[in-house]
CSV table of N, CA and C in Angstrom, one decimal:
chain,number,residue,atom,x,y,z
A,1,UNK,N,-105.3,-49.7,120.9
A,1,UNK,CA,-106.3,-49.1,120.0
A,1,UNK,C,-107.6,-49.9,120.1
A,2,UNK,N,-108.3,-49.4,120.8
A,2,UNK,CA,-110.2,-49.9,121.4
A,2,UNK,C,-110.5,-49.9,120.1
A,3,UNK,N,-111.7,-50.3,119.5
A,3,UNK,CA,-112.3,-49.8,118.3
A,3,UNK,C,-113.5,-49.3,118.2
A,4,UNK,N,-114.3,-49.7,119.2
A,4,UNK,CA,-115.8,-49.1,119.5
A,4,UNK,C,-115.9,-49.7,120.9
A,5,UNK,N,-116.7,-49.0,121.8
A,5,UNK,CA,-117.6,-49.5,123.0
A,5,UNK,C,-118.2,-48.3,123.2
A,6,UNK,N,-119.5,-49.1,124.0
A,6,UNK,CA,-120.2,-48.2,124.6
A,6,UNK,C,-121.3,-48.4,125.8
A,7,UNK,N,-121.4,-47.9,126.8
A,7,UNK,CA,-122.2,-48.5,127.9
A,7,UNK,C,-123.7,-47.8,127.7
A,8,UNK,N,-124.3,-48.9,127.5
A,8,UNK,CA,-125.8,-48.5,126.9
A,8,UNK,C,-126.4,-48.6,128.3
A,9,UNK,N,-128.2,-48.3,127.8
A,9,UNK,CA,-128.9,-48.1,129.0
A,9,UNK,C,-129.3,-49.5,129.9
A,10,UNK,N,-129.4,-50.3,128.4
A,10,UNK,CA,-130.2,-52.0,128.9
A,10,UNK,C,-131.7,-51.8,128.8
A,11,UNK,N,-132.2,-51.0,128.2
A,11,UNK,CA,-133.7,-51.2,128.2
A,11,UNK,C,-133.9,-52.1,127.0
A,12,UNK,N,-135.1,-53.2,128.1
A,12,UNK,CA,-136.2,-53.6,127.3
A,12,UNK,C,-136.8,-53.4,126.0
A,13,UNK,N,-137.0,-54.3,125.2
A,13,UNK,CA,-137.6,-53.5,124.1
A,13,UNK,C,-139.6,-54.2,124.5
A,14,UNK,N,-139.2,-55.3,125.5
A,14,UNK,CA,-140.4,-55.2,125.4
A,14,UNK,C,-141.0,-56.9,124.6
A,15,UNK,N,-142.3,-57.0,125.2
A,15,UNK,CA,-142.6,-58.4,124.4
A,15,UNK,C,-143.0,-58.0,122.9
A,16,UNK,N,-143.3,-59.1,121.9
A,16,UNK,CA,-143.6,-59.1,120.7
A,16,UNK,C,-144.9,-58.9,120.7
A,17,UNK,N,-145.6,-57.9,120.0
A,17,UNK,CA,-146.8,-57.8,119.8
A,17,UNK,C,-147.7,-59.3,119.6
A,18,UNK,N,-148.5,-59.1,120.9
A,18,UNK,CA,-149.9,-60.6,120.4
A,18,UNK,C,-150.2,-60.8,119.1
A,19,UNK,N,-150.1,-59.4,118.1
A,19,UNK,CA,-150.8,-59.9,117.1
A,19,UNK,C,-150.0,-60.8,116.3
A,20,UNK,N,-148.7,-60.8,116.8
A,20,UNK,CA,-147.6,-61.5,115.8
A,20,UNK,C,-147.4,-63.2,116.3
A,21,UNK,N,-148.1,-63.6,117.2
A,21,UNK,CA,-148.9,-65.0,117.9
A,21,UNK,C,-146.9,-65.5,117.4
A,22,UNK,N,-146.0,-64.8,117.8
A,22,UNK,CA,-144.7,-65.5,117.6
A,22,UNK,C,-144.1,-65.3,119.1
A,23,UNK,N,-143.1,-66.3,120.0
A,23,UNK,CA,-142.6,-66.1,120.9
A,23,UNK,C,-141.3,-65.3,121.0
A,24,UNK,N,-140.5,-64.9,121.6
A,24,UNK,CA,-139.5,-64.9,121.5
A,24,UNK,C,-138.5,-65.7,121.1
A,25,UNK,N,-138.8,-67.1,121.7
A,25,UNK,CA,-137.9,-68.3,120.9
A,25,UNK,C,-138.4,-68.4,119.9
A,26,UNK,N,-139.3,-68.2,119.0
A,26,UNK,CA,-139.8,-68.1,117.7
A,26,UNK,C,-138.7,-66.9,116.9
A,27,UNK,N,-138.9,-66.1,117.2
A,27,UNK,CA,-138.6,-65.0,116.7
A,27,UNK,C,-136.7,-65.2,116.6
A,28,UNK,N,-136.0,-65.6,118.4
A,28,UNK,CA,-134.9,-65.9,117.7
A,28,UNK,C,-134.1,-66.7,117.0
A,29,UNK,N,-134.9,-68.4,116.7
A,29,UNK,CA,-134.7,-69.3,116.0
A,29,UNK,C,-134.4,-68.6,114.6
A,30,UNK,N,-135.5,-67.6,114.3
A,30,UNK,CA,-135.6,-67.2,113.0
A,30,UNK,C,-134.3,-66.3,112.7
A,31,UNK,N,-134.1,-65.5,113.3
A,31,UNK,CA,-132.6,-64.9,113.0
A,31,UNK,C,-131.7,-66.1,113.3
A,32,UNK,N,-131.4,-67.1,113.9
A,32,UNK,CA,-129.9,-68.1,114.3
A,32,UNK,C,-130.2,-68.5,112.8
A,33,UNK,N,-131.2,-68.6,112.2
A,33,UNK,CA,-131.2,-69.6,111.1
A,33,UNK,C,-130.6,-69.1,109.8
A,34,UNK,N,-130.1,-67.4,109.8
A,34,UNK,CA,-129.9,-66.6,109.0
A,34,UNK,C,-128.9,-65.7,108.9
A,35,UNK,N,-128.6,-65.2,110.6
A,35,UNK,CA,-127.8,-64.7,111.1
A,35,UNK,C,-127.1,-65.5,111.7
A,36,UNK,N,-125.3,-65.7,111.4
A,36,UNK,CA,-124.8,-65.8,112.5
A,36,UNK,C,-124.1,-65.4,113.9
A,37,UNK,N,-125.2,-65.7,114.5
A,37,UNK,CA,-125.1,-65.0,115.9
A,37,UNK,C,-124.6,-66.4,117.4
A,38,UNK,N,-124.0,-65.5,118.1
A,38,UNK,CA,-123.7,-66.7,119.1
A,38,UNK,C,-124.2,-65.6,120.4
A,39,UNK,N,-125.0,-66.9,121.4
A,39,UNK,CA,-125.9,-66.5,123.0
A,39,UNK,C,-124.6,-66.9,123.9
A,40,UNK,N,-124.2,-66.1,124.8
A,40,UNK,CA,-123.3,-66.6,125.6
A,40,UNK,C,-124.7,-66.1,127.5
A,41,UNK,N,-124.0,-66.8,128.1
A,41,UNK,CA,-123.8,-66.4,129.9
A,41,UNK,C,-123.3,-66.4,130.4
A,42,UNK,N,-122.4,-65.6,131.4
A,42,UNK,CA,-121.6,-65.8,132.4
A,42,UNK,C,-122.4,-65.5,133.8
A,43,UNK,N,-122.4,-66.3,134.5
A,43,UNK,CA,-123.1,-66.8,135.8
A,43,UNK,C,-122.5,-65.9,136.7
A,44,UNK,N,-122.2,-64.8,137.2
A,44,UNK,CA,-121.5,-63.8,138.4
A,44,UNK,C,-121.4,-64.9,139.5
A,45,UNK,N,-122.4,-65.6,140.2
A,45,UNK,CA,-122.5,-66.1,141.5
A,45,UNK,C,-121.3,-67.7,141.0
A,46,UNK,N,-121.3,-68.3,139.9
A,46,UNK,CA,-120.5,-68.9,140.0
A,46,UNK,C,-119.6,-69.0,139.5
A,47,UNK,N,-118.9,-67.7,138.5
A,47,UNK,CA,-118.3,-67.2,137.7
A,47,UNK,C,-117.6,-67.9,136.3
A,48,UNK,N,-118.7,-68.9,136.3
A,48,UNK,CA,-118.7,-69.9,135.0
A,48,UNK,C,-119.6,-68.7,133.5
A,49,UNK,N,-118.4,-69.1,132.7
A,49,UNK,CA,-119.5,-68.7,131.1
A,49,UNK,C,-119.8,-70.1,130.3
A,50,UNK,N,-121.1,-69.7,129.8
A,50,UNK,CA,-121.8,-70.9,128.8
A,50,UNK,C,-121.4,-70.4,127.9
A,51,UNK,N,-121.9,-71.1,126.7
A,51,UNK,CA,-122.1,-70.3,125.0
A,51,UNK,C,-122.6,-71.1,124.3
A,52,UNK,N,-123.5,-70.9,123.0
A,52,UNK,CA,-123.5,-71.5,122.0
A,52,UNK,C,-122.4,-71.9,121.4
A,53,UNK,N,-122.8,-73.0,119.8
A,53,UNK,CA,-121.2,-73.3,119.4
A,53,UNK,C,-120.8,-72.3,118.5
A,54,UNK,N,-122.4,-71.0,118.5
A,54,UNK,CA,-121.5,-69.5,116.9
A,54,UNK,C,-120.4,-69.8,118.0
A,55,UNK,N,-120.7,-69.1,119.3
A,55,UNK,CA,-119.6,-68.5,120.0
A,55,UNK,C,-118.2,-69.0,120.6
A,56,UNK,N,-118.4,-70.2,120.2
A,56,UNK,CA,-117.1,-71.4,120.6
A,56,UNK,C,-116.3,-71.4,119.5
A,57,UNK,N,-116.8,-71.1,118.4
A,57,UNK,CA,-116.3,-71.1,116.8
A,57,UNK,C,-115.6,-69.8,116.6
A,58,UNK,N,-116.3,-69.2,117.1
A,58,UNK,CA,-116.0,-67.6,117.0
A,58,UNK,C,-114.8,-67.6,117.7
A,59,UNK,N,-114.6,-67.8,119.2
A,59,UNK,CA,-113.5,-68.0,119.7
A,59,UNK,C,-112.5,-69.2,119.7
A,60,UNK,N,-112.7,-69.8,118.6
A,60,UNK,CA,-111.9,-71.1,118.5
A,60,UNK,C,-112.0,-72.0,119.7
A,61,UNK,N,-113.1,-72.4,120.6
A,61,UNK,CA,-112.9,-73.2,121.5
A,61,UNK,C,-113.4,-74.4,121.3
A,62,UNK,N,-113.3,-75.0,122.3
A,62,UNK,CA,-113.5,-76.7,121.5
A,62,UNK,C,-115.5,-76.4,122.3
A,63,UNK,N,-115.8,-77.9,121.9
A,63,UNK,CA,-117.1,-78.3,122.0
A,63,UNK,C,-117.1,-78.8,123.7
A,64,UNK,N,-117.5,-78.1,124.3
A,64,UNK,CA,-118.3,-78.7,126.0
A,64,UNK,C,-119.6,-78.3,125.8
A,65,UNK,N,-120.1,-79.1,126.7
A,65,UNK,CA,-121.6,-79.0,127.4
A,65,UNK,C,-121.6,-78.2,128.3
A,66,UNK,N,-120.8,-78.2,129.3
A,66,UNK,CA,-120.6,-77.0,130.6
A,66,UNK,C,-120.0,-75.8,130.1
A,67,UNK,N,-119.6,-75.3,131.0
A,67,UNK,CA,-118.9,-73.9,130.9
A,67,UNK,C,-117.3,-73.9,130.3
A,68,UNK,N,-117.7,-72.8,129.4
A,68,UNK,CA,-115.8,-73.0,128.6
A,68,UNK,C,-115.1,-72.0,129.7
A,69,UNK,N,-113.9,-72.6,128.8
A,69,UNK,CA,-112.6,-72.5,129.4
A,69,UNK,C,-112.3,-70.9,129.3
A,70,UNK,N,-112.5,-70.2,130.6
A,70,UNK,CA,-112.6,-68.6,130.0
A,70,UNK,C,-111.1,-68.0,129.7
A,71,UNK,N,-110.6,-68.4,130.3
A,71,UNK,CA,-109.2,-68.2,129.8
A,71,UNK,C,-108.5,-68.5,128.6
A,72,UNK,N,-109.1,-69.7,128.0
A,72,UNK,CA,-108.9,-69.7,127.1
A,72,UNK,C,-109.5,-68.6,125.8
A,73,UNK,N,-110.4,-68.2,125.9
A,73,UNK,CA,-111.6,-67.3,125.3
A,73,UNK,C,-110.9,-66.1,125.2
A,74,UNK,N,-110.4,-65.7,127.0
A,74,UNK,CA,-109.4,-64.3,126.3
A,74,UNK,C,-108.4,-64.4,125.8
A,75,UNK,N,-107.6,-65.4,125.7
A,75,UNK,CA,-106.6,-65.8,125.3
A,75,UNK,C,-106.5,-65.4,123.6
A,76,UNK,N,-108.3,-65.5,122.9
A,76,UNK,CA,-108.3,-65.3,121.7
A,76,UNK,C,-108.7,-63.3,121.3
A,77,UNK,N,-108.9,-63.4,122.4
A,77,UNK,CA,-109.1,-61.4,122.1
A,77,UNK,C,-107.7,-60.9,121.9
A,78,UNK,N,-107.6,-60.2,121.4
A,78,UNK,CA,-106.4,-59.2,120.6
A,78,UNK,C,-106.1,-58.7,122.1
A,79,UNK,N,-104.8,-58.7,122.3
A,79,UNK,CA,-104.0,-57.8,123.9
A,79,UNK,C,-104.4,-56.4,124.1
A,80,UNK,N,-104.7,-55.5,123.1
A,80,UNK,CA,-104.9,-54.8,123.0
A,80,UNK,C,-106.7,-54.4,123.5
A,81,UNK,N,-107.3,-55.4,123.5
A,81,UNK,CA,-109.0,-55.5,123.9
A,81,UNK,C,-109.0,-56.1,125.2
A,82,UNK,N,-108.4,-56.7,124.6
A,82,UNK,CA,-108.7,-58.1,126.4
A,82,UNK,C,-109.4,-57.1,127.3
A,83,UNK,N,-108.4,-56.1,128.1
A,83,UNK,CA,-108.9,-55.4,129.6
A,83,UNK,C,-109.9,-54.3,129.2
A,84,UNK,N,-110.8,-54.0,128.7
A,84,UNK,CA,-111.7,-53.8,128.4
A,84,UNK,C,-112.6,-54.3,128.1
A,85,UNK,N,-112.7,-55.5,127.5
A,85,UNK,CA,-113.4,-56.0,127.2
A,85,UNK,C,-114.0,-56.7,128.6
A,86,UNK,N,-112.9,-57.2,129.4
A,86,UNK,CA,-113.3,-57.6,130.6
A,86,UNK,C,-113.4,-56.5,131.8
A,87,UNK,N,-113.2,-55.2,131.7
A,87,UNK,CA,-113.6,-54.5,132.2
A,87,UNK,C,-115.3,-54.2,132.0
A,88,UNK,N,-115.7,-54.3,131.0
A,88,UNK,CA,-117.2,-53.7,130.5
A,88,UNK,C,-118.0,-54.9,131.0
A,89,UNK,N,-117.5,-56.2,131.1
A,89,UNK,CA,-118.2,-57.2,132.0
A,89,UNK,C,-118.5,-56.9,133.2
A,90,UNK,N,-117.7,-56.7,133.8
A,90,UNK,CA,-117.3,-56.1,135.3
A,90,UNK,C,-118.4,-54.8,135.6
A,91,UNK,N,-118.0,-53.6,135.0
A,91,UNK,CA,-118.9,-52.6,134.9
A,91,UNK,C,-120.5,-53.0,134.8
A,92,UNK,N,-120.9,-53.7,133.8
A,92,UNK,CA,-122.6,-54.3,133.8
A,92,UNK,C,-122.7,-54.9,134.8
A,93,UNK,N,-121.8,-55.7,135.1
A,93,UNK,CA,-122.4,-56.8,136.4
A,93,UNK,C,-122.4,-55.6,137.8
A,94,UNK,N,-121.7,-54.5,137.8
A,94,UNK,CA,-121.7,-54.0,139.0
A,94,UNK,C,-122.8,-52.6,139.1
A,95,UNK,N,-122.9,-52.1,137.7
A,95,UNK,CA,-123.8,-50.9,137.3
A,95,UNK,C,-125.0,-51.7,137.3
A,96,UNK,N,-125.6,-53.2,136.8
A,96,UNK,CA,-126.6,-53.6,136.6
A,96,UNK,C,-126.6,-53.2,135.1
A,97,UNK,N,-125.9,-53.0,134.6
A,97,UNK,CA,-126.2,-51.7,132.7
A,97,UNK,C,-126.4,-52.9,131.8
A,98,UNK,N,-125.5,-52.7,130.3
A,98,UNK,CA,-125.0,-53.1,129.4
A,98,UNK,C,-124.2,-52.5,128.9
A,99,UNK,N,-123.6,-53.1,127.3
A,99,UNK,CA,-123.1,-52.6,126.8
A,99,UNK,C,-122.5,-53.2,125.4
A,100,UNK,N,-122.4,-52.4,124.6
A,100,UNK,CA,-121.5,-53.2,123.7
A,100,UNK,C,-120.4,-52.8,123.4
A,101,UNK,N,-119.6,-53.7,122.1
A,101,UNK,CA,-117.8,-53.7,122.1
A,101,UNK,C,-117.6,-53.9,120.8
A,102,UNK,N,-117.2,-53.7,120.0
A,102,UNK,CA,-115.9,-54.4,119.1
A,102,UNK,C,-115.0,-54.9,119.1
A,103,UNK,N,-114.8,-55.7,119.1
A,103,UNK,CA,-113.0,-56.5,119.6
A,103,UNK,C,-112.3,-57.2,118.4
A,104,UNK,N,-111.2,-57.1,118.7
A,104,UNK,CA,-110.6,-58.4,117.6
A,104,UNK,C,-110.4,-59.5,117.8
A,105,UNK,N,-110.5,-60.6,117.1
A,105,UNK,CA,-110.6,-61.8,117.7
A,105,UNK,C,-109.5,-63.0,116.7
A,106,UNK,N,-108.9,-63.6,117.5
A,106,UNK,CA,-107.8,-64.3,116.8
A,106,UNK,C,-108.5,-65.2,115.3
A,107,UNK,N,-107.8,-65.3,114.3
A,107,UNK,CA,-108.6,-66.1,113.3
A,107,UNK,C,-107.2,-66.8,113.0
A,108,UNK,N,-107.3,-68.2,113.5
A,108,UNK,CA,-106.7,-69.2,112.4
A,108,UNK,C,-105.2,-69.2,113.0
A,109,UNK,N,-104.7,-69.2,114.6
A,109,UNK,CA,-103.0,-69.0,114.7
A,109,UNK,C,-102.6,-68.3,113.7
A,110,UNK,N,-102.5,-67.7,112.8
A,110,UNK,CA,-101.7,-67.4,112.0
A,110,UNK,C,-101.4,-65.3,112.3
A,111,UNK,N,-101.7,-64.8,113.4
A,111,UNK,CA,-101.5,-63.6,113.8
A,111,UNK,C,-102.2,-62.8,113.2
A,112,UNK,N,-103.2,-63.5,113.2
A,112,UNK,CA,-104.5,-62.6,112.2
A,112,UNK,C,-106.1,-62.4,113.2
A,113,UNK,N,-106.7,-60.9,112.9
A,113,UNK,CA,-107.7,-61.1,113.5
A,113,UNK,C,-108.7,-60.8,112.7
A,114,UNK,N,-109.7,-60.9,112.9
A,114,UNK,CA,-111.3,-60.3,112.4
A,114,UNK,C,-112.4,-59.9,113.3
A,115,UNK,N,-112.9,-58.5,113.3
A,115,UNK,CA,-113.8,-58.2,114.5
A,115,UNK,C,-114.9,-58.6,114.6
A,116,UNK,N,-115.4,-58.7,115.8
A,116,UNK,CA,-116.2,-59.3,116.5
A,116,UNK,C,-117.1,-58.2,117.4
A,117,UNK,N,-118.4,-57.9,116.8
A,117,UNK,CA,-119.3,-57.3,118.1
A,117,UNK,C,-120.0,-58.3,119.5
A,118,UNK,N,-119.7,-57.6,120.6
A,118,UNK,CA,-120.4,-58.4,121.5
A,118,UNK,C,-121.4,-57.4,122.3
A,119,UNK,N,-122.2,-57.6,122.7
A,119,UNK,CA,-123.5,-57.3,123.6
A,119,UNK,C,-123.8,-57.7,124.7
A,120,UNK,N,-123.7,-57.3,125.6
A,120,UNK,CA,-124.3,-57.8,127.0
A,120,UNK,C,-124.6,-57.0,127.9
A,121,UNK,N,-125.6,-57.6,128.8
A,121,UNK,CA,-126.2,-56.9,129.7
A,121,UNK,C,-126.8,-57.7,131.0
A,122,UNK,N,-126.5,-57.2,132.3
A,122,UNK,CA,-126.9,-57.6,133.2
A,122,UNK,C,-128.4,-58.5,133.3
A,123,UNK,N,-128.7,-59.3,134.2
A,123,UNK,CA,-129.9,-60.1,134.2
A,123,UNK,C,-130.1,-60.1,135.5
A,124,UNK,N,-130.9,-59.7,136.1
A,124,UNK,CA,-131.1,-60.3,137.4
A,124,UNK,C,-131.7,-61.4,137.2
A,125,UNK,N,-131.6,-62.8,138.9
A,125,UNK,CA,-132.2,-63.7,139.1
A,125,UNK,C,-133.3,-63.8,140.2
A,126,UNK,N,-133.7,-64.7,140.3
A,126,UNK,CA,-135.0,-64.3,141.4
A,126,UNK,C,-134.2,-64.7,142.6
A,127,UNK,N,-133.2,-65.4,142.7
A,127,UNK,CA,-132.7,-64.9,144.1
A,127,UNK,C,-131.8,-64.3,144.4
A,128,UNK,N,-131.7,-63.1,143.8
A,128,UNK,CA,-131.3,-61.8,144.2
A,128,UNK,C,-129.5,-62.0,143.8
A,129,UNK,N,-129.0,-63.0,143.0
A,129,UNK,CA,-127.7,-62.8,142.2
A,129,UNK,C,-128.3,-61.9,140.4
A,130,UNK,N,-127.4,-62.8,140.2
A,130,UNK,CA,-127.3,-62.0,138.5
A,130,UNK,C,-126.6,-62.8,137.5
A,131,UNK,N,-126.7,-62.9,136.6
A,131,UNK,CA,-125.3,-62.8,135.3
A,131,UNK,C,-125.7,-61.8,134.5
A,132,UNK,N,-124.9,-62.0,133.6
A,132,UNK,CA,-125.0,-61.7,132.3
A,132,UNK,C,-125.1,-61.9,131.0
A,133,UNK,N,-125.8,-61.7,130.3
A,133,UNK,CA,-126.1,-62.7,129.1
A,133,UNK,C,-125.7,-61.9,128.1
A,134,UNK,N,-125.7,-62.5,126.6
A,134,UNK,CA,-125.2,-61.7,125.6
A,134,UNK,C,-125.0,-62.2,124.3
A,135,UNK,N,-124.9,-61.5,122.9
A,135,UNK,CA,-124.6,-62.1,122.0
A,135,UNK,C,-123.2,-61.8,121.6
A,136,UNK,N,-123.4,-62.2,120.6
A,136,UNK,CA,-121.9,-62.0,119.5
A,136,UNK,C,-121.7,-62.5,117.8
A,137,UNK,N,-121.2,-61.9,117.6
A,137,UNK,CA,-121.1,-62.4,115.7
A,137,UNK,C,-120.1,-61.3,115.4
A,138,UNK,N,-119.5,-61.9,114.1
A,138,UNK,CA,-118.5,-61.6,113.7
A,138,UNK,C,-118.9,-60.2,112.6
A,139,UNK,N,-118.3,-59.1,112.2
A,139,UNK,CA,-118.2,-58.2,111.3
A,139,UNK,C,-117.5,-58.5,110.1
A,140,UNK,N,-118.4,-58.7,109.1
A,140,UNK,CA,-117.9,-58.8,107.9
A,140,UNK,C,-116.9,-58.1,107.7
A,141,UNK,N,-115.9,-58.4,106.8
A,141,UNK,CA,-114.7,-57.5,105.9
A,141,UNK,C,-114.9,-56.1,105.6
A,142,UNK,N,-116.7,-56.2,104.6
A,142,UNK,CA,-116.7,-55.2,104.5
A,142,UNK,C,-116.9,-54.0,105.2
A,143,UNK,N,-117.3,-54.5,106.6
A,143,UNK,CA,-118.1,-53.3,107.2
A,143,UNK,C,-116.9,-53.1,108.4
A,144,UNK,N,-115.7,-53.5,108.6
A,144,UNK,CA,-114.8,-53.6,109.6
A,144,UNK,C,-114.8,-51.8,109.7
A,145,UNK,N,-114.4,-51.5,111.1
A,145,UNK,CA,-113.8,-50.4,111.1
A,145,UNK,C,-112.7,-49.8,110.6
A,146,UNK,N,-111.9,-49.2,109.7
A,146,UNK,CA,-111.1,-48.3,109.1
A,146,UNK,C,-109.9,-48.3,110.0
């Protein structure tokens, strides 16, 4: 049982209007400080993922500096998401798209989960690889899917 996905276009929304003299790293400092949100990458060319620590928390992983342990990561998606969820990786990195997901995500060993949207979308690099970059945060109780 999926709960939501969808392969979006990936467009741009575009830089912040000048008149708002704010950067982008301005602008997302200001949501991390409010929102909890986690930035992940996964590198295609050397098939390492980064993350912030929302997104280490989120997936119960420990604290590195390098690239986590991805197996461990799916290890915390619900069996029933996992191949999808790594399918829609797959699909962005090879359509160039995006997309997003709902998934379940282990909370606490105790056979319990809580959902989790994720977002990502292809990046190209200037020398002609790619990853993929993306967020994630968790869905309140109240707003879970039915």
């Amino acid at each position: 049982m999926n709960l939501y996905y969808q392969l979006t276009g990936g467009r741009s929304l575009g830089s912040l209007p000048a008149y708002l003299e704010m950067s982008d790293a301005d602008a997302l400092r200001l949501v991390q400080a409010h929102v909890r949100i986690g930035i992940w990458r996964s590198d295609l060319e050397s098939g390492h993922t980064f993350c912030c620590a929302e997104v280490r928390r989120i997936f119960g992983l420990p604290d590195v500096d390098g690239p986590i342990d991805f197996a461990l990561a799916a290890r915390a998606i619900h069996p029933e998401d996992e191949t999808l969820a790594l399918e829609l990786v797959e699909t962005a990195a090879r359509e160039k798209g995006s997309y997003q997901f709902v998934m379940r995500v282990a909370e606490g060993g105790q056979g319990e989960f809580r959902y989790v949207r994720v977002v990502g979308r292809y990046r190209a690099k200037q020398n002609g690889e790619g990853d993929i970059i993306g967020i994630c945060h968790m869905i309140p109780d109240a707003a879970q899917p039915a």
